[in-house]
PDB file of C-alpha atoms in Angstrom:
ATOM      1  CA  UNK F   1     -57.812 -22.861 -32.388  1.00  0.00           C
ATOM      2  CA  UNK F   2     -57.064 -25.667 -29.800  1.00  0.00           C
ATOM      3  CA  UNK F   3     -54.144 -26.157 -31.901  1.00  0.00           C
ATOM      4  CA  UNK F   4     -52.904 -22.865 -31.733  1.00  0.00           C
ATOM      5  CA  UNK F   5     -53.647 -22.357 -28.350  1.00  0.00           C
ATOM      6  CA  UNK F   6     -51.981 -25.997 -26.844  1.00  0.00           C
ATOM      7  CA  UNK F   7     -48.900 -24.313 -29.012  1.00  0.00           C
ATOM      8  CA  UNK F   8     -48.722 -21.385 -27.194  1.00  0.00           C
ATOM      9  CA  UNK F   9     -49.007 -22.492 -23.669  1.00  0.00           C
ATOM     10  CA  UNK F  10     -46.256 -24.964 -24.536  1.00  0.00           C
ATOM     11  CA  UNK F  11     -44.015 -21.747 -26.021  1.00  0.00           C
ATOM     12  CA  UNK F  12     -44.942 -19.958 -22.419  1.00  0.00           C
ATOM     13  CA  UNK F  13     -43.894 -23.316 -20.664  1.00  0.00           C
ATOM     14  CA  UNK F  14     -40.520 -23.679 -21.995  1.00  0.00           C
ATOM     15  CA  UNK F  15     -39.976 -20.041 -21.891  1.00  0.00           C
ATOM     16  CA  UNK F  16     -40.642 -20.239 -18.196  1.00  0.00           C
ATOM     17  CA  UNK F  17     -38.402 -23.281 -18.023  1.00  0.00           C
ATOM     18  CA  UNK F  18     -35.772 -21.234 -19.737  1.00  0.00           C
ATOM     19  CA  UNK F  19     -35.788 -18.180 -17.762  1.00  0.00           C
ATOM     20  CA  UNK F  20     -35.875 -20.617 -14.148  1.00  0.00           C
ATOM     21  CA  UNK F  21     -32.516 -22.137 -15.715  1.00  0.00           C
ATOM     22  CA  UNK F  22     -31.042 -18.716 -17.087  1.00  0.00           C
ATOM     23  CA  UNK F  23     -31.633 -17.810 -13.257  1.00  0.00           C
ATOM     24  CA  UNK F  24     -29.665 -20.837 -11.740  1.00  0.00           C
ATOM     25  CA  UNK F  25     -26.732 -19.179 -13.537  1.00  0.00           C
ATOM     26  CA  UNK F  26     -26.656 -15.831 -11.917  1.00  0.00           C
ATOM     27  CA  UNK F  27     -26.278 -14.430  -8.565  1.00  0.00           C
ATOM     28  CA  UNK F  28     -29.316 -15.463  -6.350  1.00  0.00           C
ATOM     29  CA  UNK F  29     -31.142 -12.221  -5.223  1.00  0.00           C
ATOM     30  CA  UNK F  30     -32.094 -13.385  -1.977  1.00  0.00           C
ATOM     31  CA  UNK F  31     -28.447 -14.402  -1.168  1.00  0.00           C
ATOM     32  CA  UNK F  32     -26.419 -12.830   1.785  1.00  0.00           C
ATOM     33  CA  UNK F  33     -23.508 -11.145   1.585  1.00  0.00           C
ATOM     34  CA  UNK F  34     -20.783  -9.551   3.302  1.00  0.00           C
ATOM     35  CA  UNK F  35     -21.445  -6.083   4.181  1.00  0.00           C
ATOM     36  CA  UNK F  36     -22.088  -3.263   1.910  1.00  0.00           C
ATOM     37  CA  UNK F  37     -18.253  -1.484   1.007  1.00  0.00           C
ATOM     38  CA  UNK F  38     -19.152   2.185   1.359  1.00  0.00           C
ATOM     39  CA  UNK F  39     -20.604   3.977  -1.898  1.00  0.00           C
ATOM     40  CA  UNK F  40     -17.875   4.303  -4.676  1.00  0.00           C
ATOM     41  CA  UNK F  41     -18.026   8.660  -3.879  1.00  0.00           C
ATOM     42  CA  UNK F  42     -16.733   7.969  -0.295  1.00  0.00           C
ATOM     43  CA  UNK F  43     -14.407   5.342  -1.780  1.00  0.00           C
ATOM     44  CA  UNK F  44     -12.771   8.211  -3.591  1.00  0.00           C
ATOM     45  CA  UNK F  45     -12.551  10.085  -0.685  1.00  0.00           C
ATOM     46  CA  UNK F  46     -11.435   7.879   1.618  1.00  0.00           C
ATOM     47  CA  UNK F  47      -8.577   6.496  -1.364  1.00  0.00           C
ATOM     48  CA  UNK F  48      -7.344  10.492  -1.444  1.00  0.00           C
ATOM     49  CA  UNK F  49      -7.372  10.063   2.498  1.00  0.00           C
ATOM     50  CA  UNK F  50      -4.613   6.824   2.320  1.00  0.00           C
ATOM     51  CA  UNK F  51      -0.922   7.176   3.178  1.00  0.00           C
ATOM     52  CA  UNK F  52       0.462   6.553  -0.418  1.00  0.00           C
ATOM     53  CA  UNK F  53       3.749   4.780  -0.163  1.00  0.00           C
ATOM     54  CA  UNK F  54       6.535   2.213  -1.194  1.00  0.00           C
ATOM     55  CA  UNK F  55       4.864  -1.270  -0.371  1.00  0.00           C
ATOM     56  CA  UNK F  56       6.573  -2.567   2.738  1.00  0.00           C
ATOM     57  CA  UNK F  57       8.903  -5.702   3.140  1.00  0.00           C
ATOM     58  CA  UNK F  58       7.378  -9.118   3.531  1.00  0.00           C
ATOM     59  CA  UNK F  59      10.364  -9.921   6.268  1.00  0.00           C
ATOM     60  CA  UNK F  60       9.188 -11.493   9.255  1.00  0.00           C
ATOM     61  CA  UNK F  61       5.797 -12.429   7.834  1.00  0.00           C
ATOM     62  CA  UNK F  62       3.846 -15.354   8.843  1.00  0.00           C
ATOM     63  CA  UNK F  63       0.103 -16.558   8.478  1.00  0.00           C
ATOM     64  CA  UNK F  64       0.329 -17.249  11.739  1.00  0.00           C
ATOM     65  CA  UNK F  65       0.993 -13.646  12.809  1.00  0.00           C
ATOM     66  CA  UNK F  66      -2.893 -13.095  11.994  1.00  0.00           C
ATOM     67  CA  UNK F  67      -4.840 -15.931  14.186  1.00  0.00           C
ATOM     68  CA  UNK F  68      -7.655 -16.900  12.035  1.00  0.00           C
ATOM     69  CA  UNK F  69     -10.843 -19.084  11.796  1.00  0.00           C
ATOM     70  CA  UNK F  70     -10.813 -17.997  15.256  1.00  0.00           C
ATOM     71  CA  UNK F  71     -14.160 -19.335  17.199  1.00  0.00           C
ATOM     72  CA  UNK F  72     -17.373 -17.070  16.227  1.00  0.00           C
ATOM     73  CA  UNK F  73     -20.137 -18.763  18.533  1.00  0.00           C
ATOM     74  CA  UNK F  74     -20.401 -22.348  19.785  1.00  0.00           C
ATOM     75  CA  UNK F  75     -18.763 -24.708  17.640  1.00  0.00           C
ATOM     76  CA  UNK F  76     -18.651 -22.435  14.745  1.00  0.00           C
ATOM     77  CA  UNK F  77     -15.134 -20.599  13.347  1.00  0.00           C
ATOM     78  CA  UNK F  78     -15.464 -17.596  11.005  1.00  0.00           C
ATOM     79  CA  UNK F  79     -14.498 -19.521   7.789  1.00  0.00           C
ATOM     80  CA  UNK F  80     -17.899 -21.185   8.894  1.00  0.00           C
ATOM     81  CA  UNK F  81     -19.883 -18.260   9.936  1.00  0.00           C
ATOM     82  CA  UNK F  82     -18.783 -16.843   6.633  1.00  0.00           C
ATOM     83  CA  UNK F  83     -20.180 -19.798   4.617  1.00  0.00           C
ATOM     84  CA  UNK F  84     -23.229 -19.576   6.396  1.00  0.00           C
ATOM     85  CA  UNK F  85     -24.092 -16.369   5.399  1.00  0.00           C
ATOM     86  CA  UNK F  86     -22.928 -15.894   2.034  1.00  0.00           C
ATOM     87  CA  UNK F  87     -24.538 -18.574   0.005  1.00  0.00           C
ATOM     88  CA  UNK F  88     -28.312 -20.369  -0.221  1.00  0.00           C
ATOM     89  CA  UNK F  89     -30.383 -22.769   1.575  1.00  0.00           C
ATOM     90  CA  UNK F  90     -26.728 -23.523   3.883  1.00  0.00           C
ATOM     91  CA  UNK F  91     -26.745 -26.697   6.245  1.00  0.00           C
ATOM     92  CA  UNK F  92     -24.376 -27.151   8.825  1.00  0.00           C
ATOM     93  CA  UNK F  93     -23.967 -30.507  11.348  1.00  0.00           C
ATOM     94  CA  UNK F  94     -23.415 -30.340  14.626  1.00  0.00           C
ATOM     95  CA  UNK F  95     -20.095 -29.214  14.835  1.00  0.00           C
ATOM     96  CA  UNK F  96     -21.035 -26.358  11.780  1.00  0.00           C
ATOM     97  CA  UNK F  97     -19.583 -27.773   9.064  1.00  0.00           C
ATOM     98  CA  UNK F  98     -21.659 -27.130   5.583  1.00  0.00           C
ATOM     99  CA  UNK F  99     -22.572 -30.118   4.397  1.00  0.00           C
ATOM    100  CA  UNK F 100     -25.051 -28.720   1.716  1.00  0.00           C
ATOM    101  CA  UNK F 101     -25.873 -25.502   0.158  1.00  0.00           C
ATOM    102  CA  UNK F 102     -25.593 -23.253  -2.865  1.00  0.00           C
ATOM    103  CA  UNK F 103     -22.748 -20.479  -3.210  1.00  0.00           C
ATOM    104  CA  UNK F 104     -22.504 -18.182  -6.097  1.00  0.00           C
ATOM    105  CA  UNK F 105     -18.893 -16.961  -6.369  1.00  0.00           C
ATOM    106  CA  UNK F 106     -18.829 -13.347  -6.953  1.00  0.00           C
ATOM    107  CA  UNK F 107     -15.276 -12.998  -8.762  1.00  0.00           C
ATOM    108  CA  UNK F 108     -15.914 -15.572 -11.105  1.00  0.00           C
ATOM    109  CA  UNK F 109     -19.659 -16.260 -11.609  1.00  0.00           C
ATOM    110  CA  UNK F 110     -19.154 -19.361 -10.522  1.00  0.00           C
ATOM    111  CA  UNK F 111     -22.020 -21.410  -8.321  1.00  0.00           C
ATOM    112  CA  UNK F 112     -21.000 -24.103  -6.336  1.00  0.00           C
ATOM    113  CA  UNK F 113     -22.692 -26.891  -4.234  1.00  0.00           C
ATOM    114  CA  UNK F 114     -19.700 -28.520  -2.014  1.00  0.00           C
ATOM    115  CA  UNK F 115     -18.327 -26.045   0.292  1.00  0.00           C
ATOM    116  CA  UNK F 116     -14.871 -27.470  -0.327  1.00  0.00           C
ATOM    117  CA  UNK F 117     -15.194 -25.546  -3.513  1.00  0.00           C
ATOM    118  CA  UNK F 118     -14.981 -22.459  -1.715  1.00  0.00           C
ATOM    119  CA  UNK F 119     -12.403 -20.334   0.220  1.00  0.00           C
ATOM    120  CA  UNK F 120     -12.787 -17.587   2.419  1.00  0.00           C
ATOM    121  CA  UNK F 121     -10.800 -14.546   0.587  1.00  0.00           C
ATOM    122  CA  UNK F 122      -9.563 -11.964   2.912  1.00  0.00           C
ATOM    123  CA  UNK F 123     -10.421  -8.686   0.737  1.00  0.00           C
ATOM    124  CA  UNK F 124      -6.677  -7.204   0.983  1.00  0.00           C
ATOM    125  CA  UNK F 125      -4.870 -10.444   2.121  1.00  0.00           C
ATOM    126  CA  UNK F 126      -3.361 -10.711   4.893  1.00  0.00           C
ATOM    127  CA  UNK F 127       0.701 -10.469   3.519  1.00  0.00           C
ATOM    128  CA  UNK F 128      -0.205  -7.162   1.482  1.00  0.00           C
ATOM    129  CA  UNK F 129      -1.784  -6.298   4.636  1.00  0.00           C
ATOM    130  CA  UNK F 130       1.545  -6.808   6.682  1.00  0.00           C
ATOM    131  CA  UNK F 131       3.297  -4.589   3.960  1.00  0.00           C
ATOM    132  CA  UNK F 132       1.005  -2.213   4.268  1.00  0.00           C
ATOM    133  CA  UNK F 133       1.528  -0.939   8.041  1.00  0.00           C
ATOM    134  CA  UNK F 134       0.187  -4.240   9.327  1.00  0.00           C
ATOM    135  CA  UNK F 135       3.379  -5.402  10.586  1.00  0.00           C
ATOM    136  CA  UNK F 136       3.438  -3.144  13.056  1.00  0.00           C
ATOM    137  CA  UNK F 137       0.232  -4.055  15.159  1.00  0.00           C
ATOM    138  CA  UNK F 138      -0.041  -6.177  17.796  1.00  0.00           C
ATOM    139  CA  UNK F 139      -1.274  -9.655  17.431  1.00  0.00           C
ATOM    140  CA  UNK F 140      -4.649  -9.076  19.008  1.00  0.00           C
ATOM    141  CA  UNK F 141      -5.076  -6.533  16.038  1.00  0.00           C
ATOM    142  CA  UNK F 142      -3.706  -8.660  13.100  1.00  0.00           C
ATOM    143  CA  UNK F 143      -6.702 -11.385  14.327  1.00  0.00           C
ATOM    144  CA  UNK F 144      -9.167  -8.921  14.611  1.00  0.00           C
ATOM    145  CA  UNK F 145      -8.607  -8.035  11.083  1.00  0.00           C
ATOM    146  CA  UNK F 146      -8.074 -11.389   9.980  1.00  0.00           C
ATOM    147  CA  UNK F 147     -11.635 -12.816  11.629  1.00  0.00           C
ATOM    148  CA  UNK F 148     -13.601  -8.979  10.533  1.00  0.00           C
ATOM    149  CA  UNK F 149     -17.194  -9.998  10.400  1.00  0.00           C
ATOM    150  CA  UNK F 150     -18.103  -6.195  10.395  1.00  0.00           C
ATOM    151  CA  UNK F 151     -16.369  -4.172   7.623  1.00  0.00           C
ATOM    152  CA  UNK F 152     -16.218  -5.861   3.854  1.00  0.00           C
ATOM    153  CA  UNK F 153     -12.942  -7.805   4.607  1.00  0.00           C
ATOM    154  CA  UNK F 154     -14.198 -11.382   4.278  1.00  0.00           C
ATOM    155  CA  UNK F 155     -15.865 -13.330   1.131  1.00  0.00           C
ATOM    156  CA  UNK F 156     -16.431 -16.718  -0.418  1.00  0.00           C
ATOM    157  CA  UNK F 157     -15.044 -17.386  -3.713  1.00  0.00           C
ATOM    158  CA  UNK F 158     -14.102 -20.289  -5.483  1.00  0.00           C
ATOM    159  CA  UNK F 159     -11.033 -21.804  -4.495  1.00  0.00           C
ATOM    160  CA  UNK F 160      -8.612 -21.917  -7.044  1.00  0.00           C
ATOM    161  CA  UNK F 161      -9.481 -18.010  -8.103  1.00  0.00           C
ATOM    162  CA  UNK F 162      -8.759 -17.041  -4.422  1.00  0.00           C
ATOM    163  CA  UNK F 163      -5.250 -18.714  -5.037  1.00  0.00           C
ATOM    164  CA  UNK F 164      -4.632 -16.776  -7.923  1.00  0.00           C
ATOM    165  CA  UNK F 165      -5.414 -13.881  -6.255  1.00  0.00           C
ATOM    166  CA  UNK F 166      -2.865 -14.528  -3.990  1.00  0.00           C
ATOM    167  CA  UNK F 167      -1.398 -11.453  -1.788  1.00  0.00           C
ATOM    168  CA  UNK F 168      -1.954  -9.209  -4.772  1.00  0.00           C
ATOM    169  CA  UNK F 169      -3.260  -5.858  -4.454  1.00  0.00           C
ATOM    170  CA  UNK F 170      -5.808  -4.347  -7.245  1.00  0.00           C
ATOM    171  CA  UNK F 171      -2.543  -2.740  -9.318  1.00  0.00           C
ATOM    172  CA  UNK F 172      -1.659  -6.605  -9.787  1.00  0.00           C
ATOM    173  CA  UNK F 173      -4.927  -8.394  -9.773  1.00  0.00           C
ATOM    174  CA  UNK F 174      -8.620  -7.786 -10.216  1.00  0.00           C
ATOM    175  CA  UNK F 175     -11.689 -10.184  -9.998  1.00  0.00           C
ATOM    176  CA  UNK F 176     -12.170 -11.723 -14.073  1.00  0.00           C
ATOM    177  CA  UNK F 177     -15.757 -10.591 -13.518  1.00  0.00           C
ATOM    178  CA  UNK F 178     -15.794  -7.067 -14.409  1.00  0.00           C
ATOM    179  CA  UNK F 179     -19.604  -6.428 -13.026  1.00  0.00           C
ATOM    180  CA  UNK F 180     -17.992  -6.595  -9.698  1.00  0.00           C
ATOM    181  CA  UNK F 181     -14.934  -4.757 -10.038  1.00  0.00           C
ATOM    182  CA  UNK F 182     -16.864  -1.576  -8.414  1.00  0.00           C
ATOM    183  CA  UNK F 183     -17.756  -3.096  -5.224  1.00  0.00           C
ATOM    184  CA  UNK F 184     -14.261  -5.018  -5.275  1.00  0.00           C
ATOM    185  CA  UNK F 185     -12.869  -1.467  -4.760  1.00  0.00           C
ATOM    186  CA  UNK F 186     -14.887  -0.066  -2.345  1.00  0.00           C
ATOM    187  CA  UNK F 187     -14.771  -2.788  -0.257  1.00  0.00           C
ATOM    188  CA  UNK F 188     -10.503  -2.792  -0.954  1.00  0.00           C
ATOM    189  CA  UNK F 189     -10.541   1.256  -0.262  1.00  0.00           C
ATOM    190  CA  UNK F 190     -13.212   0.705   2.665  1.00  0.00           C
ATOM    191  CA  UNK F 191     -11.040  -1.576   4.525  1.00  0.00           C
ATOM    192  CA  UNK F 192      -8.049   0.062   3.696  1.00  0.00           C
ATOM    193  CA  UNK F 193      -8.795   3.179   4.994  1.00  0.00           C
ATOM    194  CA  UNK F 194     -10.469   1.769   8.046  1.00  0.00           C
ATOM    195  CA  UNK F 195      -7.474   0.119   9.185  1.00  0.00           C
ATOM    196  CA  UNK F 196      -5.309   2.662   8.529  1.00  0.00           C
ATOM    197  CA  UNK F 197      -3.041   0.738   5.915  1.00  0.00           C
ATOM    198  CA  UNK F 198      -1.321   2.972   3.292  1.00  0.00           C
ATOM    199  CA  UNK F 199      -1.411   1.940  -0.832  1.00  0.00           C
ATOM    200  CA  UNK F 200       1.440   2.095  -3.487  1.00  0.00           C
ATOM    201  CA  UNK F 201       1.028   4.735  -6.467  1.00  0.00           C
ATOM    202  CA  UNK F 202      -0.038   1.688  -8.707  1.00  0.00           C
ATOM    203  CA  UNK F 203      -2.511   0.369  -6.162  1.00  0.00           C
ATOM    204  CA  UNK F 204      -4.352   4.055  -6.108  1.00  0.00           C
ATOM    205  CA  UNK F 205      -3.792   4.347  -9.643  1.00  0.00           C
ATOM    206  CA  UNK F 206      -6.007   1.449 -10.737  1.00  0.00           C
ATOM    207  CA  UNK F 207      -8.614   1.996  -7.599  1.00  0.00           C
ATOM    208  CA  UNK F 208      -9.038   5.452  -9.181  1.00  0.00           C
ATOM    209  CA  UNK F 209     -10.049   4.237 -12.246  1.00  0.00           C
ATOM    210  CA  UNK F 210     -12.269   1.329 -11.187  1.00  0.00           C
ATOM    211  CA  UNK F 211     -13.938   4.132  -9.018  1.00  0.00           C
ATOM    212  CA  UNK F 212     -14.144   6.781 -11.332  1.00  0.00           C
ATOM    213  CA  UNK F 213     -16.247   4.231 -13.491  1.00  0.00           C
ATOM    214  CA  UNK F 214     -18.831   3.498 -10.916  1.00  0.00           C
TER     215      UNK F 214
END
């Protein structure tokens, strides 16, 4: 009976073991976030609410025409406020850079320990932004909604994912991780709508139908 019994707390043992590494490898429950997109049934109000038109012209636009990483609070800049809050067990030096912490990438499934791993993803980037209505605000507006803290605008992902994103809009380009194509679009339709920035019939097309599956 020892036998038998020494067997099965070393079956319970590794099980544990196995279930605390099957955990490293998905999002960490107690992690922070950006804020919640509205539910997916005032998503698909809010998309019937949007201006649906031709995409705009990229003419005249320039990073630069949306200040960003703009100062947050003492030494620390949004792309480091954002850092901060969305991954695990985050610490910053004295001028708050991360130089340790855990980030689990929520396009990709990635997890990632160096910060330099990570960018900050502006939800609808800032050129589809400018095409969308954008170009006609004032600066003062374009930073506001490049530096939003408040509404579901800003995320950190893993680099080279946020570069293949690009300026693309969710007609063109959705996150490879289908669990979190829902939230994607409410966050998308939530800022959208928000802002007051109009989509293109392909753009509403596939927000529809990531909605309507929510």
């Amino acid at each position: 009976m020892s036998g038998i019994y020494a067997r099965r707390i070393a079956v319970v043992a590794a099980s544990a073991a196995l279930a605390a590494t099957t955990g490293l490898l998905t999002a960490p429950t107690a992690q922070a976030a950006m804020p919640t997109p509205v539910s997916a049934s005032t998503a698909r109000s809010y998309l019937s609410q949007l201006t649906v038109s031709t995409e705009g012209s990229s003419s005249g636009y320039s990073r630069d025409k949306f200040p960003h990483w703009i100062t947050q609070s003492g030494a620390c800049n949004t792309r480091e406020v954002v850092l901060k809050r969305d991954g695990t067990g985050v610490v910053q030096d004295s001028s708050c850079a991360a130089t340790s912490g855990r980030w689990y990438s929520e396009y990709d499934g990635a997890t990632w320990t160096a910060s330099g791993d990570l960018d900050i993803d502006h939800m609808v980037p800032l050129a589809e932004a400018w095409r969308s209505g954008a170009s006609g605000w004032t600066t003062a507006q374009r930073q506001s909604f490049a530096n939003d803290l408040t509404r579901p605008q800003l995320i950190a992902v893993t680099d080279n994912v946020n570069q293949s994103k690009s300026d693309q809009d969710p007609g063109e380009w959705l996150p490879s991780r289908t669990a979190y194509r829902c939230t994607y679009a409410r966050a998308w339709v939530h800022v959208k709508h928000y802002y007051g920035l109009s989509v293109d019939s392909t753009e509403k097309s596939s927000l529809q139908s990531v909605l309507n599956g929510c």
